[in-house]
Each structure stands twice: as structure tokens, then as C-alpha cells.
Amino acid sequence: RFVPTAEFDQKQQNRVWHEQELNLTSEQIQTLYDQLQWVTTPDNSYFAYDCVLKNCATQAFDILSFATQGSISITDNGLTTYRSLISSKLTSRPIALFGINLLLGTNSDKRLLAKEQTFMPDQLMTLISTSTISDSNGNQKPLLRSSRNVVTPKNADTAVSHALFNYNLL
């Protein structure tokens, strides 16, 4: 379980912090912990970043898959695209949306598998909440044991954007 202590995100960015407790065995937890320790060492903490193919959220899912030896079963609806997922987050920023659509081109209209949607943290959270995992006998159980909001903004209506640049200024 990870409980955030950074006051910066809570106070300055007014974000909701979600906690998801996973339904893992003690061995899987240890493997997950060891892998997280390994990727945070100076020699292993850098990777070739790609905003949709390899980012912090996709890395988290890859580490979880490694720790569970690929025993996670995900439901794949294949009904969304990079463009639709990104656009859903930029409805209030039309200039940013235009720029992203221009840069992504037609490749962003490809139908995505569920694993490919994990580039967005909220999609990763949804994927975890709807996935199952096989136990040692091959029985399926929910991957998610429990979830809760650890930090809830005091006033969601006045939440500050967590973008580093405000496109409205442009």
C-alpha cells in the first residue's frame, strides 16, 4: 500500500489521490517490491520515455505483470483510440487539443488493446479494478482487493491544473 505524504500535490495541485490494494500473494508482493526497488536505483531509473508507449503508468503495469508472472487477465473491449483518450482530457483546452491532434496524426486513431490504454493513469486504475488474477490452482480472483480516496481536494471546483503550462495564456 502506498500512502502519499507529499503536501505539494495535495495543496498546490488539489488532486485526488487514489489507493488500490491489490489481491496479491506474499511472494508476488515481495517480487513487486524487489522490482520497484530495482527500477529506482540510479542505474535503472532512466528509460526511453514515450508519452503513450512507455511512461510511468505503463511501467507500473509492466512491473505488476512481471511480479505476477503474467497471471493477470484483462478484459479487452478495443473500443477506444489514443485520440479519444487524450481528447477526453483536453476538452477545456482547445489549443492544446488542436496541437495534440496535429502532432499525433492518423496513427492515433488505431483501436487500442486494454494494455495499450495504460499510458493514462486513470485507465490503468480502471484496468486494475476490472482485471482478474489466477491463483496457484488456476482459479480467477479479482486483482483489486479494495480501493479508496486517500486525499480528496477540499474544493474540487477550484482545483488548479496540474499542467506545467497553462495553454489559456497562449
Coordinates of N, CA and C in Angstrom, one line a residue:
R1 N 0.8 -1.2 0.0 CA 0.0 0.0 0.0 C 0.9 1.2 0.0
F2 N 0.5 2.2 -0.8 CA 1.2 3.5 -0.8 C 0.3 4.6 -0.3
V3 N 0.8 5.3 0.7 CA 0.1 6.4 1.2 C 0.9 7.6 1.0
P4 N 0.4 8.6 0.2 CA 1.1 9.8 -0.2 C 1.3 10.7 1.0
T5 N 2.5 11.3 1.1 CA 2.8 12.3 2.1 C 3.2 13.6 1.6
A6 N 3.3 13.7 0.3 CA 3.7 15.0 -0.3 C 2.6 16.0 -0.3
E7 N 2.8 17.0 0.5 CA 1.8 18.1 0.6 C 1.7 18.9 -0.7
F8 N 2.8 19.0 -1.5 CA 2.7 19.8 -2.7 C 1.6 19.4 -3.6
D9 N 1.4 18.2 -3.9 CA 0.3 17.8 -4.8 C -1.0 18.1 -4.2
Q10 N -1.1 17.8 -2.9 CA -2.4 18.0 -2.3 C -2.8 19.4 -2.2
K11 N -1.9 20.3 -1.8 CA -2.2 21.7 -1.6 C -2.1 22.5 -2.9
Q12 N -1.0 22.4 -3.6 CA -0.8 23.2 -4.8 C -1.6 22.7 -6.0
Q13 N -1.7 21.5 -6.2 CA -2.4 21.0 -7.4 C -3.8 20.5 -7.1
N14 N -4.2 20.3 -5.9 CA -5.5 20.0 -5.5 C -6.0 18.7 -6.2
R15 N -5.2 17.7 -6.2 CA -5.5 16.4 -6.8 C -6.1 15.4 -5.9
V16 N -6.9 14.5 -6.4 CA -7.4 13.4 -5.7 C -6.3 12.3 -5.7
W17 N -6.0 11.7 -4.6 CA -5.1 10.6 -4.5 C -5.9 9.3 -4.3
H18 N -5.8 8.3 -5.2 CA -6.5 7.1 -5.1 C -5.5 6.0 -4.6
E19 N -6.1 5.1 -3.8 CA -5.3 3.9 -3.3 C -6.0 2.7 -3.8
Q20 N -5.3 1.8 -4.4 CA -5.8 0.5 -4.8 C -5.0 -0.6 -4.1
E21 N -5.6 -1.4 -3.3 CA -5.0 -2.5 -2.6 C -5.1 -3.7 -3.5
L22 N -4.0 -4.3 -3.9 CA -4.1 -5.5 -4.8 C -4.2 -6.8 -4.1
N23 N -4.8 -7.7 -4.8 CA -5.1 -9.0 -4.2 C -3.9 -10.0 -4.6
L24 N -2.7 -9.8 -4.0 CA -1.5 -10.5 -4.4 C -1.1 -11.4 -3.3
T25 N -0.4 -12.5 -3.6 CA 0.2 -13.3 -2.6 C 1.4 -12.6 -2.0
S26 N 1.9 -13.2 -0.9 CA 3.1 -12.6 -0.3 C 4.3 -12.7 -1.2
E27 N 4.4 -13.7 -2.0 CA 5.5 -13.9 -2.9 C 5.4 -12.8 -4.0
Q28 N 4.2 -12.6 -4.5 CA 4.0 -11.6 -5.6 C 4.3 -10.2 -5.0
I29 N 3.9 -9.9 -3.8 CA 4.2 -8.6 -3.2 C 5.7 -8.4 -3.0
Q30 N 6.4 -9.5 -2.6 CA 7.8 -9.4 -2.5 C 8.5 -9.1 -3.8
T31 N 8.1 -9.9 -4.8 CA 8.6 -9.7 -6.2 C 8.3 -8.2 -6.7
L32 N 7.1 -7.8 -6.4 CA 6.8 -6.4 -6.8 C 7.6 -5.4 -6.1
Y33 N 7.8 -5.6 -4.8 CA 8.7 -4.7 -4.0 C 10.1 -4.7 -4.5
D34 N 10.6 -5.9 -4.7 CA 12.0 -6.0 -5.2 C 12.2 -5.4 -6.6
Q35 N 11.2 -5.5 -7.5 CA 11.3 -4.9 -8.8 C 11.2 -3.4 -8.7
L36 N 10.4 -2.9 -7.8 CA 10.3 -1.5 -7.7 C 11.6 -0.9 -7.1
Q37 N 12.2 -1.6 -6.2 CA 13.5 -1.2 -5.6 C 14.5 -1.2 -6.8
W38 N 14.5 -2.2 -7.6 CA 15.5 -2.3 -8.7 C 15.3 -1.2 -9.7
V39 N 14.1 -0.8 -10.1 CA 13.9 0.2 -11.1 C 14.2 1.6 -10.6
T40 N 14.2 1.8 -9.2 CA 14.5 3.1 -8.7 C 16.0 3.3 -8.4
T41 N 16.8 2.3 -8.6 CA 18.3 2.5 -8.5 C 18.8 3.5 -9.6
P42 N 19.8 4.2 -9.3 CA 20.3 5.2 -10.3 C 20.6 4.5 -11.7
D43 N 21.1 3.3 -11.7 CA 21.4 2.7 -13.0 C 20.2 2.3 -13.8
N44 N 19.1 2.1 -13.1 CA 17.9 1.6 -13.8 C 16.7 2.5 -13.8
S45 N 16.8 3.7 -13.3 CA 15.7 4.6 -13.1 C 15.4 5.5 -14.4
Y46 N 16.3 5.4 -15.4 CA 16.0 6.2 -16.6 C 15.6 5.2 -17.7
F47 N 14.7 5.6 -18.5 CA 14.3 4.8 -19.7 C 13.9 5.8 -20.8
A48 N 13.8 5.2 -22.0 CA 13.4 6.0 -23.2 C 11.9 6.3 -23.1
Y49 N 11.6 7.5 -22.7 CA 10.2 7.9 -22.5 C 9.5 8.1 -23.8
D50 N 8.3 7.6 -23.8 CA 7.3 7.8 -24.9 C 6.0 8.1 -24.3
C51 N 5.3 9.2 -24.6 CA 4.1 9.6 -23.9 C 3.0 8.5 -23.9
V52 N 3.0 7.7 -24.9 CA 1.9 6.7 -25.0 C 2.4 5.3 -24.9
L53 N 3.6 5.0 -25.3 CA 4.1 3.6 -25.3 C 4.9 3.2 -24.1
K54 N 5.6 4.2 -23.5 CA 6.4 3.8 -22.3 C 6.5 5.1 -21.4
N55 N 5.7 5.1 -20.4 CA 5.7 6.2 -19.4 C 5.6 5.6 -18.0
C56 N 5.4 6.4 -17.0 CA 5.4 5.9 -15.7 C 4.2 5.0 -15.4
A57 N 3.0 5.2 -16.0 CA 1.9 4.4 -15.9 C 2.1 3.0 -16.6
T58 N 2.6 3.0 -17.8 CA 2.8 1.8 -18.5 C 3.9 1.0 -17.8
Q59 N 4.9 1.7 -17.2 CA 6.0 1.0 -16.5 C 5.4 0.3 -15.3
A60 N 4.4 1.0 -14.6 CA 3.8 0.4 -13.4 C 3.1 -0.9 -13.8
F61 N 2.4 -0.9 -14.9 CA 1.7 -2.1 -15.3 C 2.7 -3.2 -15.7
D62 N 3.7 -2.8 -16.4 CA 4.7 -3.8 -16.8 C 5.4 -4.5 -15.5
I63 N 5.6 -3.7 -14.5 CA 6.2 -4.2 -13.3 C 5.2 -5.1 -12.6
L64 N 4.0 -4.7 -12.5 CA 2.9 -5.6 -11.9 C 2.8 -6.9 -12.7
S65 N 2.8 -6.8 -14.0 CA 2.8 -8.1 -14.8 C 3.9 -9.0 -14.5
F66 N 5.1 -8.4 -14.4 CA 6.3 -9.2 -14.1 C 6.2 -9.8 -12.7
A67 N 5.7 -9.1 -11.7 CA 5.6 -9.6 -10.4 C 4.6 -10.7 -10.3
T68 N 3.6 -10.7 -11.1 CA 2.5 -11.7 -11.1 C 2.8 -12.8 -12.2
Q69 N 3.9 -12.8 -12.8 CA 4.3 -13.7 -13.9 C 3.2 -13.8 -14.9
G70 N 2.7 -12.7 -15.3 CA 1.7 -12.7 -16.4 C 0.4 -13.3 -16.1
S71 N 0.0 -13.5 -14.8 CA -1.2 -14.2 -14.5 C -2.4 -13.2 -14.4
I72 N -2.3 -12.0 -14.8 CA -3.4 -11.0 -14.8 C -4.2 -11.2 -16.1
S73 N -5.5 -11.3 -16.0 CA -6.4 -11.4 -17.1 C -7.1 -10.1 -17.3
I74 N -7.0 -9.5 -18.4 CA -7.7 -8.2 -18.6 C -8.7 -8.3 -19.7
T75 N -9.8 -7.6 -19.5 CA -10.9 -7.6 -20.5 C -10.6 -6.6 -21.5
D76 N -10.6 -7.0 -22.8 CA -10.2 -6.1 -23.8 C -11.5 -5.7 -24.7
N77 N -11.9 -4.4 -24.6 CA -13.0 -4.0 -25.4 C -12.6 -3.5 -26.7
G78 N -11.4 -3.0 -26.8 CA -10.9 -2.4 -28.1 C -11.8 -1.3 -28.7
L79 N -12.4 -0.6 -27.9 CA -13.4 0.4 -28.4 C -12.9 1.8 -28.3
T80 N -11.6 2.0 -28.0 CA -11.1 3.4 -27.9 C -9.8 3.5 -28.6
T81 N -9.4 4.8 -28.8 CA -8.2 5.1 -29.5 C -7.3 6.1 -28.7
Y82 N -6.1 6.3 -29.1 CA -5.3 7.3 -28.4 C -5.9 8.6 -28.5
R83 N -6.4 9.0 -29.7 CA -7.0 10.3 -29.9 C -8.2 10.5 -28.9
S84 N -9.1 9.5 -28.8 CA -10.3 9.7 -27.9 C -9.9 9.8 -26.5
L85 N -8.9 9.0 -26.0 CA -8.5 9.1 -24.6 C -7.8 10.4 -24.3
I86 N -6.9 10.9 -25.2 CA -6.3 12.1 -24.9 C -7.3 13.3 -25.1
S87 N -8.1 13.3 -26.1 CA -9.1 14.3 -26.3 C -10.0 14.5 -25.1
S88 N -10.4 13.4 -24.4 CA -11.3 13.4 -23.3 C -10.6 14.2 -22.1
K89 N -9.3 14.3 -22.1 CA -8.7 15.1 -21.0 C -8.4 16.6 -21.4
L90 N -8.6 16.9 -22.6 CA -8.3 18.2 -23.1 C -9.5 19.0 -23.6
T91 N -10.7 18.7 -23.2 CA -11.9 19.4 -23.7 C -11.9 20.8 -23.3
S92 N -11.3 21.2 -22.2 CA -11.3 22.6 -21.8 C -10.1 23.3 -22.3
R93 N -9.2 22.7 -23.1 CA -8.0 23.3 -23.7 C -8.0 23.1 -25.2
P94 N -8.8 23.8 -25.9 CA -8.9 23.6 -27.4 C -7.6 23.8 -28.1
I95 N -6.8 24.7 -27.7 CA -5.5 24.9 -28.4 C -4.6 23.7 -28.2
A96 N -4.5 23.2 -27.0 CA -3.7 22.0 -26.7 C -4.3 20.8 -27.5
L97 N -5.6 20.7 -27.5 CA -6.2 19.6 -28.2 C -5.9 19.7 -29.7
F98 N -5.9 20.9 -30.3 CA -5.6 21.0 -31.7 C -4.1 20.6 -31.9
G99 N -3.2 21.1 -31.1 CA -1.8 20.7 -31.2 C -1.5 19.2 -31.1
I100 N -2.2 18.6 -30.1 CA -2.0 17.2 -29.9 C -2.5 16.4 -31.1
N101 N -3.7 16.8 -31.6 CA -4.3 16.1 -32.8 C -3.4 16.3 -34.0
L102 N -2.8 17.4 -34.1 CA -2.0 17.7 -35.3 C -0.7 16.9 -35.2
L103 N -0.1 16.8 -34.0 CA 1.1 16.0 -33.8 C 0.9 14.5 -33.9
L104 N -0.2 14.0 -33.3 CA -0.4 12.6 -33.3 C -0.7 12.0 -34.7
G105 N -1.4 12.8 -35.5 CA -1.8 12.3 -36.9 C -2.7 11.1 -36.8
T106 N -2.8 10.4 -37.9 CA -3.8 9.4 -38.1 C -3.5 8.1 -37.3
N107 N -2.2 7.9 -36.9 CA -1.8 6.8 -36.1 C -2.6 6.8 -34.8
S108 N -3.0 7.9 -34.3 CA -3.7 8.0 -33.0 C -5.1 7.5 -33.1
D109 N -5.6 7.1 -34.3 CA -6.9 6.6 -34.5 C -7.0 5.0 -34.4
K110 N -5.9 4.4 -34.2 CA -5.9 2.9 -34.1 C -6.6 2.5 -32.9
R111 N -7.4 1.4 -33.0 CA -8.1 0.8 -31.9 C -7.1 0.2 -30.9
L112 N -7.2 0.5 -29.6 CA -6.3 0.1 -28.6 C -6.7 -1.2 -27.9
L113 N -5.7 -2.0 -27.6 CA -6.0 -3.1 -26.7 C -6.0 -2.5 -25.3
A114 N -6.5 -3.2 -24.3 CA -6.6 -2.7 -23.0 C -5.3 -2.4 -22.4
K115 N -4.3 -3.2 -22.6 CA -2.9 -2.9 -22.1 C -2.4 -1.6 -22.7
E116 N -2.7 -1.3 -23.9 CA -2.2 -0.1 -24.6 C -2.8 1.1 -24.0
Q117 N -3.9 1.0 -23.3 CA -4.6 2.1 -22.7 C -4.0 2.5 -21.3
T118 N -3.0 1.7 -20.8 CA -2.4 2.0 -19.5 C -1.5 3.2 -19.5
F119 N -1.3 3.9 -20.7 CA -0.5 5.1 -20.7 C -1.1 6.2 -19.9
M120 N -2.4 6.1 -19.7 CA -3.1 7.1 -18.9 C -3.4 6.5 -17.5
P121 N -3.0 7.2 -16.4 CA -3.1 6.7 -15.1 C -4.6 6.3 -14.7
D122 N -5.6 7.1 -15.1 CA -6.9 6.7 -14.8 C -7.4 5.4 -15.6
Q123 N -6.8 5.2 -16.7 CA -7.1 4.0 -17.5 C -6.5 2.8 -16.8
L124 N -5.2 3.0 -16.3 CA -4.6 1.9 -15.5 C -5.4 1.6 -14.3
M125 N -5.9 2.6 -13.6 CA -6.7 2.4 -12.4 C -7.9 1.6 -12.8
T126 N -8.6 1.9 -13.9 CA -9.8 1.2 -14.3 C -9.4 -0.3 -14.7
L127 N -8.3 -0.4 -15.4 CA -7.9 -1.8 -15.8 C -7.6 -2.6 -14.6
I128 N -7.0 -2.1 -13.6 CA -6.7 -2.9 -12.4 C -8.0 -3.2 -11.7
S129 N -9.0 -2.3 -11.7 CA -10.2 -2.6 -11.0 C -11.1 -3.6 -11.7
T130 N -10.9 -3.8 -13.0 CA -11.7 -4.8 -13.7 C -11.0 -6.1 -14.1
S131 N -9.7 -6.2 -13.7 CA -8.9 -7.4 -14.1 C -9.0 -8.5 -13.0
T132 N -8.7 -9.6 -13.4 CA -8.6 -10.8 -12.5 C -7.2 -11.3 -12.5
I133 N -6.9 -12.2 -11.6 CA -5.6 -12.8 -11.5 C -5.8 -14.2 -11.1
S134 N -4.9 -15.1 -11.7 CA -5.0 -16.5 -11.4 C -4.2 -16.9 -10.2
D135 N -4.8 -17.7 -9.3 CA -4.1 -18.2 -8.1 C -3.3 -19.4 -8.5
S136 N -2.6 -20.0 -7.6 CA -1.7 -21.2 -7.9 C -2.5 -22.4 -8.4
N137 N -3.8 -22.4 -8.2 CA -4.6 -23.5 -8.7 C -5.3 -23.2 -10.0
G138 N -5.0 -22.0 -10.5 CA -5.6 -21.6 -11.8 C -7.0 -20.9 -11.6
N139 N -7.4 -20.8 -10.4 CA -8.7 -20.1 -10.1 C -8.5 -18.6 -10.3
Q140 N -9.6 -17.9 -10.8 CA -9.5 -16.5 -11.0 C -10.1 -15.8 -9.8
K141 N -9.5 -14.7 -9.4 CA -9.9 -13.8 -8.4 C -9.7 -12.4 -8.8
P142 N -10.5 -11.5 -8.3 CA -10.3 -10.1 -8.6 C -8.9 -9.6 -8.3
L143 N -8.2 -8.8 -9.2 CA -6.9 -8.3 -8.9 C -7.0 -7.2 -7.8
L144 N -8.1 -6.5 -7.8 CA -8.3 -5.4 -6.8 C -9.0 -5.9 -5.6
R145 N -8.3 -5.7 -4.4 CA -8.9 -6.1 -3.2 C -9.8 -5.0 -2.6
S146 N -9.3 -3.8 -2.7 CA -10.1 -2.7 -2.2 C -9.5 -1.4 -2.8
S147 N -10.3 -0.3 -2.7 CA -9.8 1.0 -3.2 C -10.5 2.1 -2.3
R148 N -9.8 3.2 -2.3 CA -10.3 4.3 -1.5 C -9.6 5.6 -2.0
N149 N -10.2 6.7 -1.7 CA -9.5 8.0 -1.9 C -8.8 8.3 -0.7
V150 N -7.5 8.5 -0.8 CA -6.6 8.8 0.3 C -6.7 10.3 0.6
V151 N -6.6 11.1 -0.5 CA -6.7 12.6 -0.4 C -7.8 13.0 -1.3
T152 N -8.7 13.8 -0.8 CA -9.7 14.4 -1.6 C -9.6 15.9 -1.6
P153 N -9.6 16.6 -2.7 CA -9.5 18.1 -2.7 C -10.6 18.7 -1.8
K154 N -10.2 19.8 -1.2 CA -11.1 20.5 -0.3 C -12.2 21.1 -1.1
N155 N -11.9 21.6 -2.3 CA -12.9 22.2 -3.2 C -12.5 21.9 -4.6
A156 N -13.2 20.9 -5.1 CA -12.8 20.4 -6.5 C -13.1 21.4 -7.6
D157 N -14.0 22.4 -7.3 CA -14.3 23.4 -8.3 C -13.2 24.4 -8.5
T158 N -12.3 24.5 -7.5 CA -11.2 25.4 -7.6 C -9.9 24.7 -7.8
A159 N -9.9 23.4 -8.2 CA -8.7 22.7 -8.4 C -7.8 23.3 -9.5
V160 N -6.5 23.4 -9.1 CA -5.6 24.0 -10.0 C -5.1 23.0 -11.0
S161 N -5.0 23.3 -12.3 CA -4.5 22.4 -13.3 C -3.1 21.9 -12.9
H162 N -2.9 20.6 -13.2 CA -1.6 20.1 -12.9 C -0.6 20.1 -14.1
A163 N -1.0 20.8 -15.1 CA -0.2 21.0 -16.3 C 0.9 22.0 -15.9
L164 N 2.1 21.9 -16.5 CA 3.2 22.8 -16.2 C 3.0 24.1 -17.0
F165 N 2.2 24.1 -18.0 CA 2.0 25.3 -18.8 C 0.5 25.5 -19.0
N166 N 0.0 26.7 -18.8 CA -1.4 27.0 -19.0 C -1.6 27.5 -20.4
Y167 N -2.2 26.6 -21.2 CA -2.4 27.0 -22.6 C -3.4 28.1 -22.8
N168 N -4.2 28.5 -21.8 CA -5.0 29.6 -22.0 C -4.3 30.9 -22.1
L169 N -3.0 30.9 -21.5 CA -2.2 32.1 -21.6 C -1.7 32.3 -23.0
L170 N -1.5 31.2 -23.8 CA -1.1 31.3 -25.1 C -2.2 32.0 -26.0

